[in-house]
Coordinates of C-alpha atoms and ligand atoms in Angstrom, one line a residue:
X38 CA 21.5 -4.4 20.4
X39 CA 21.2 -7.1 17.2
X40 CA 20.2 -5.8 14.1
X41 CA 16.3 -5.5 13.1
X42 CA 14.8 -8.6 11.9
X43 CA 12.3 -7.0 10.2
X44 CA 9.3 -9.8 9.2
X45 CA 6.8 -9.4 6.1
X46 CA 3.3 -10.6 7.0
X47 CA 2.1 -10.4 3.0
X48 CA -1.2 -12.0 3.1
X49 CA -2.8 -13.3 6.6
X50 CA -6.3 -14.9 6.1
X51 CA -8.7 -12.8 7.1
X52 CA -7.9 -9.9 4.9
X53 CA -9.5 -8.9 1.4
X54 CA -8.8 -7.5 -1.8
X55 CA -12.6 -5.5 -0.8
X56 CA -10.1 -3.6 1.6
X57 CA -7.2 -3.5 0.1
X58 CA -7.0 -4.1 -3.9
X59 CA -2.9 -5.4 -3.0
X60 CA -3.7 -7.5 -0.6
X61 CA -2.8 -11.2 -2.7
X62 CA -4.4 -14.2 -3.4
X63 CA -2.9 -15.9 -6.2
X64 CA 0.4 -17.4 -6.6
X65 CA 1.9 -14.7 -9.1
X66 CA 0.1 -12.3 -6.7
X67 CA 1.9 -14.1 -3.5
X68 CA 5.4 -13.6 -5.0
X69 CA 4.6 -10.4 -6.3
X70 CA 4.1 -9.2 -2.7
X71 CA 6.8 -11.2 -1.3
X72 CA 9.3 -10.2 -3.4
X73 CA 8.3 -6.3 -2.9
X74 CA 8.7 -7.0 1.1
X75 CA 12.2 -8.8 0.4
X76 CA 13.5 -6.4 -2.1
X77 CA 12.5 -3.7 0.9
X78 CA 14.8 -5.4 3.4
X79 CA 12.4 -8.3 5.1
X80 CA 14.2 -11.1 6.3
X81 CA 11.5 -13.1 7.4
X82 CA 8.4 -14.2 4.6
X83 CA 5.3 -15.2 7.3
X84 CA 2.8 -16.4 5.2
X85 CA -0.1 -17.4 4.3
X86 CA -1.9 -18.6 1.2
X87 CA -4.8 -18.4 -0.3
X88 CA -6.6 -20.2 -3.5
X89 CA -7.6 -17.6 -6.5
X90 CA -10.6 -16.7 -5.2
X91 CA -8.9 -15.6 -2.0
X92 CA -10.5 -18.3 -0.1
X93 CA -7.8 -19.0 2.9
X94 CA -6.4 -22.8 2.5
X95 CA -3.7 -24.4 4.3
X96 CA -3.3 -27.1 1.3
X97 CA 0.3 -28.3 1.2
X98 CA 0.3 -28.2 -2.3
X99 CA -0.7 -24.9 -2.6
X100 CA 1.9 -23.6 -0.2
X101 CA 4.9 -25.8 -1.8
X102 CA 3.6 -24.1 -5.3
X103 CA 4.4 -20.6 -3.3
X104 CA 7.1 -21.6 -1.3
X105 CA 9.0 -22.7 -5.2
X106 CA 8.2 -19.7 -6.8
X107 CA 9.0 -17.2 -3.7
X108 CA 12.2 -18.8 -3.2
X109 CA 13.0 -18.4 -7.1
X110 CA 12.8 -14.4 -6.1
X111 CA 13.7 -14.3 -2.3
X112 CA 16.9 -16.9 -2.5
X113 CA 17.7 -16.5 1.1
X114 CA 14.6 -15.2 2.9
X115 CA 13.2 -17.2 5.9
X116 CA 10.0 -18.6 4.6
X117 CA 7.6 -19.1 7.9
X118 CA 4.4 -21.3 7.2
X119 CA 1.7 -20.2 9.3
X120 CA 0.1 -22.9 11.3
X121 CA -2.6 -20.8 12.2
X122 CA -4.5 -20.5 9.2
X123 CA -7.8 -19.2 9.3
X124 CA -10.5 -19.4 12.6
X125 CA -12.2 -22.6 12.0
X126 CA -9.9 -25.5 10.7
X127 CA -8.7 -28.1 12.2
X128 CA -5.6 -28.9 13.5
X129 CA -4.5 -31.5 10.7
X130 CA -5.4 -29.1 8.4
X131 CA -3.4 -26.3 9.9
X132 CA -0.3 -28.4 10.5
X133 CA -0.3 -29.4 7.1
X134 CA 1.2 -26.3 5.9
X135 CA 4.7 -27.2 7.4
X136 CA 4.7 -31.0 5.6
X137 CA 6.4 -29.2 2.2
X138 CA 10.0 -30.0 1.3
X139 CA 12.1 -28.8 2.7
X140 CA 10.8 -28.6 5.5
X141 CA 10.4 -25.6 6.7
X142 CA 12.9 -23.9 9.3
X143 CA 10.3 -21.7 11.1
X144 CA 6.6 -22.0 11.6
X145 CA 4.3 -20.3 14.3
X146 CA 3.1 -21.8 17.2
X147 CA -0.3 -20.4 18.8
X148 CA -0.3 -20.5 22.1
X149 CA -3.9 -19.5 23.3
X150 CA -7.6 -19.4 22.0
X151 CA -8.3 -15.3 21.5
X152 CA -11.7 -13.7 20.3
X153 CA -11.1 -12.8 16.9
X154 CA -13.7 -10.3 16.8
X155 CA -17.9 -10.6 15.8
X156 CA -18.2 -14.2 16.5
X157 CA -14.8 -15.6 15.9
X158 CA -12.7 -17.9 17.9
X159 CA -9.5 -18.6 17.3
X160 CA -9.2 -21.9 19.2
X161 CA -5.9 -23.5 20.9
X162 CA -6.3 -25.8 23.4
X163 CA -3.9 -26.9 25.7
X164 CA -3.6 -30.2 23.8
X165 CA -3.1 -28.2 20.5
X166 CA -0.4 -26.4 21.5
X167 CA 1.4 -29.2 23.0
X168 CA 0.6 -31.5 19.9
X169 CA 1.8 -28.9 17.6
X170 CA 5.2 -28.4 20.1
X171 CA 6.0 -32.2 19.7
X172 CA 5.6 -32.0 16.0
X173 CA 7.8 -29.2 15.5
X174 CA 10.5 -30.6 17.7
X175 CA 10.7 -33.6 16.2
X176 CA 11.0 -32.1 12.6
X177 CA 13.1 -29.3 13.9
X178 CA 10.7 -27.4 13.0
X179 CA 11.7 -23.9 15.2
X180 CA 8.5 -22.1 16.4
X181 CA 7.7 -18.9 16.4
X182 CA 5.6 -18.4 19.7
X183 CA 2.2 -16.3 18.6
X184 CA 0.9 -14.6 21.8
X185 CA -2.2 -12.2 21.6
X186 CA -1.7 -11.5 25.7
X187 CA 0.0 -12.6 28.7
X188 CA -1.3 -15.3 29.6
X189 CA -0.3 -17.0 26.5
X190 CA 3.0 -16.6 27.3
X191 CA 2.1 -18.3 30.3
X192 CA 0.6 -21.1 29.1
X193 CA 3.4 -22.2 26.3
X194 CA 5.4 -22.0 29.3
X195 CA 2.9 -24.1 31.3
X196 CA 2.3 -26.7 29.0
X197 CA 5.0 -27.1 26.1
X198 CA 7.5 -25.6 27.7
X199 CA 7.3 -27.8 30.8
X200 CA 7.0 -30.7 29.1
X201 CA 10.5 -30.1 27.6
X202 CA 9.2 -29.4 23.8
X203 CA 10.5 -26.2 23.3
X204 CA 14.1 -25.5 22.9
X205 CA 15.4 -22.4 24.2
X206 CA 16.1 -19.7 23.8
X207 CA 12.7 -19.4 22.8
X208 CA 11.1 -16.3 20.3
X209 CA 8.2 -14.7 20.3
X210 CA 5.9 -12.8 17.8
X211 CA 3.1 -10.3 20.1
X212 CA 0.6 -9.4 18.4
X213 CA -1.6 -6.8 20.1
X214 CA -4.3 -5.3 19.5
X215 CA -6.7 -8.0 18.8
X216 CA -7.5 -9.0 22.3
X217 CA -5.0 -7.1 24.3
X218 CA -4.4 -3.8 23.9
X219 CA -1.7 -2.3 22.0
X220 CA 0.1 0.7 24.3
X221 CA 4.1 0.7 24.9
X222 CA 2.8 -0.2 28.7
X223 CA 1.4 -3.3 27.3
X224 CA 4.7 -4.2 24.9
X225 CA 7.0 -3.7 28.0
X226 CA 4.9 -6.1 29.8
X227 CA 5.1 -8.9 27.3
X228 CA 8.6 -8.2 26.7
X229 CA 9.4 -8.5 30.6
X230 CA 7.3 -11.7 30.9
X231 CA 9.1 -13.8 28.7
X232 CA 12.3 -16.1 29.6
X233 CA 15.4 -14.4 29.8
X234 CA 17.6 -14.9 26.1
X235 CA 14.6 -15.0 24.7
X236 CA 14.3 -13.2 21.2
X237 CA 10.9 -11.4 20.2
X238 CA 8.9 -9.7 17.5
X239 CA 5.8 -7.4 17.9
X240 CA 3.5 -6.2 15.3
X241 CA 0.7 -3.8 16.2
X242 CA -2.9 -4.8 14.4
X243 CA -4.2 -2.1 12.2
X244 CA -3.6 1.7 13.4
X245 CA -1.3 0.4 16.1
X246 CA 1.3 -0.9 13.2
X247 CA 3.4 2.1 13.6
X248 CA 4.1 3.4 17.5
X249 CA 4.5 -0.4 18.4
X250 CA 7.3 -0.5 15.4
X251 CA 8.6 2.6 16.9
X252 CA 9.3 1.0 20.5
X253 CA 10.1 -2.5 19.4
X254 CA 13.0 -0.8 16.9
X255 CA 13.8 1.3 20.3
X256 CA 13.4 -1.8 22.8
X257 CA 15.9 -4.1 20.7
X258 CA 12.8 -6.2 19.5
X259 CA 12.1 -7.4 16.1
X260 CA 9.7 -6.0 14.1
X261 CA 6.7 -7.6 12.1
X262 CA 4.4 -5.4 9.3
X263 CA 2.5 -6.2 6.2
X264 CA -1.2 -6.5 5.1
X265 CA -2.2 -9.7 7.2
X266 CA -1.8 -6.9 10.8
X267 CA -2.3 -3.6 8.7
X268 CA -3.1 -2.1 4.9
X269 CA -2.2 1.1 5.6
X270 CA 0.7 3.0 5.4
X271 CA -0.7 5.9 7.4
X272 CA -3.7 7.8 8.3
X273 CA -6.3 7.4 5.5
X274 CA -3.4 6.1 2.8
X275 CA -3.7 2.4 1.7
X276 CA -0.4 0.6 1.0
X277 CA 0.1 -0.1 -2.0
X278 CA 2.4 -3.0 -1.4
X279 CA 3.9 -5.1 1.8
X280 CA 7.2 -3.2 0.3
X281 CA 6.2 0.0 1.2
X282 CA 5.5 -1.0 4.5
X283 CA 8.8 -2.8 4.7
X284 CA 10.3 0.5 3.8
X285 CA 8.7 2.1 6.4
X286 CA 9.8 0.6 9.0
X287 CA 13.3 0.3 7.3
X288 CA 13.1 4.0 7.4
X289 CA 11.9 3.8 11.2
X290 CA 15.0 2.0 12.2
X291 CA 17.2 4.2 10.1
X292 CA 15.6 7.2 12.4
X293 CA 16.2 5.5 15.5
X294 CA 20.2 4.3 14.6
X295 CA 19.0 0.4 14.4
X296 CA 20.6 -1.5 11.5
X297 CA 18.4 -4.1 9.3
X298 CA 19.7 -7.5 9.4
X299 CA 20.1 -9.3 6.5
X300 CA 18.4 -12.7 5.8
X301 CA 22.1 -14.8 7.2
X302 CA 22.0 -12.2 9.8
X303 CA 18.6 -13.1 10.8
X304 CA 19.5 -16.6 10.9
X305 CA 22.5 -15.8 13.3
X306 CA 19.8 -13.9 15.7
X307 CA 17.5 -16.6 15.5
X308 CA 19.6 -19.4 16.2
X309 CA 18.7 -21.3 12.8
X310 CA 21.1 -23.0 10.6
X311 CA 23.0 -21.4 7.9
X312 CA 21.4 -21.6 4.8
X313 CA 23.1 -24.1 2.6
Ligands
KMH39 N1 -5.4 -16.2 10.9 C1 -5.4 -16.4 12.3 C2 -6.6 -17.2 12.7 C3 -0.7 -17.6 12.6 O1 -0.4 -17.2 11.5 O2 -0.1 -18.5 13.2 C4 -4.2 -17.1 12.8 C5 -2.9 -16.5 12.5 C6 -1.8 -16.9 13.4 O3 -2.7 -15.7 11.6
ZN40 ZN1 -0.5 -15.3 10.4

């Protein structure tokens, strides 16, 4: 089995400090909780940003600011743009997350529209997710593949994937329990629909954060935790950082004989470039 890439999802956009008094918004806050996640043994920074108000923006000046300043603490960590921002923006402003220098050498890639709960859509058309494919390709940009069920692993498969914009081996980030469920049947199902040499994550939203860490760490997944999927650390107990999460499932993998991989480890799994 590789090591554990474990991923640190600090921020997310749909979260509040009304929930969670961590949970950041500002640059100083940002760093703060991505530097508590590294420092934990993350490899992997997915984030998102926010301006101080906690308003979720995708502004590429905004992210470069945080990109600089986590990087001054995190030297080595993957740093993965999400081009998923919040429900409601367009794609131009989603994408523009990934146009900092340098550019990026991860960002997700959505690969369905999923109800996001009350009245929210998170929309990805067919054309999105092929648009978004071609752009990453051609920056060599390497996607993380967000599915929220099965069928969008069949559709980046269908559409991206058939048109030859994804290069393989391909990974993949599950994240269930917003619109599918979130059991172990469910995770072996995922896992067993996706191309073989594949690499994978799987976070768990909310009270499915743990048992779905639990059998990813056991299955030879990766494993992805922090505030934007979950704020607490168990039953009734906030986190009171993306750390302690980190730590958790650190611990988790420690439990289950699974060694953490390091951020150049990471890299090795992924298939990215050495860091220079
Ligand atoms: N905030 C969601 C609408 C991603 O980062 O690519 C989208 C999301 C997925 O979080
Ligand atoms: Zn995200």
């Amino acid at each position: 089995m590789d090591k554990l890439i474990i991923s640190a999802c600090i921020c997310g956009a749909e979260v509040t400090k009304e929930q969670n008094p961590a949970v950041p918004y500002t640059v100083e806050e940002i760093v703060r909780e991505a530097k508590s996640a590294y420092d934990a043994g993350a490899a992997l920074i997915h984030l998102h940003v926010r301006w101080d108000d906690g308003t979720p923006t995708q502004d590429t000046a905004r992210f470069q600011e945080c990109i600089d300043a986590i990087r001054k603490e995190c030297p080595d960590a993957i740093i993965q743009p999400s081009t998923g921002g919040a429900v409601g923006m367009t794609d131009l402003e989603r994408l523009a997350s990934t146009d900092v220098v340098p550019t990026p050498e991860m960002a997700t890639l959505d690969c369905g529209t999923c109800n996001f709960g009350g009245s929210e859509i998170f929309v990805n058309s067919n054309d999105t997710i092929i648009n978004f494919a071609k752009i990453m390709k051609e920056r060599g940009i390497k996607p993380e593949l967000e599915v929220f069920d099965k069928g969008m692993i069949d559709l980046a498969l269908k559409t991206a994937d058939k048109k030859g914009l994804l290069v393989h081996p391909l990974h993949w980030d599950f994240v269930l329990g917003v619109q599918m469920n979130a059991t172990v049947r469910d995770l072996v199902y995922m896992v067993e629909s996706i191309p073989a040499g594949s690499t994978w994550t799987a976070t768990g939203l909310g009270k499915n954060a743990w048992h779905i860490a639990a059998a990813t760490i056991s299955m030879g997944g990766h494993v992805r935790v922090g505030f934007e999927d979950n704020l607490y650390l168990e039953k009734g107990v906030l986190a009171k950082s993306n750390g302690e999460m980190v730590e958790k499932a650190v611990k988790l993998a420690k439990l289950l004989g699974r060694e953490v991989a390091t951020p150049a480890e990471a890299r090795e799994i992924l298939g990215l470039a050495p860091l220079k």
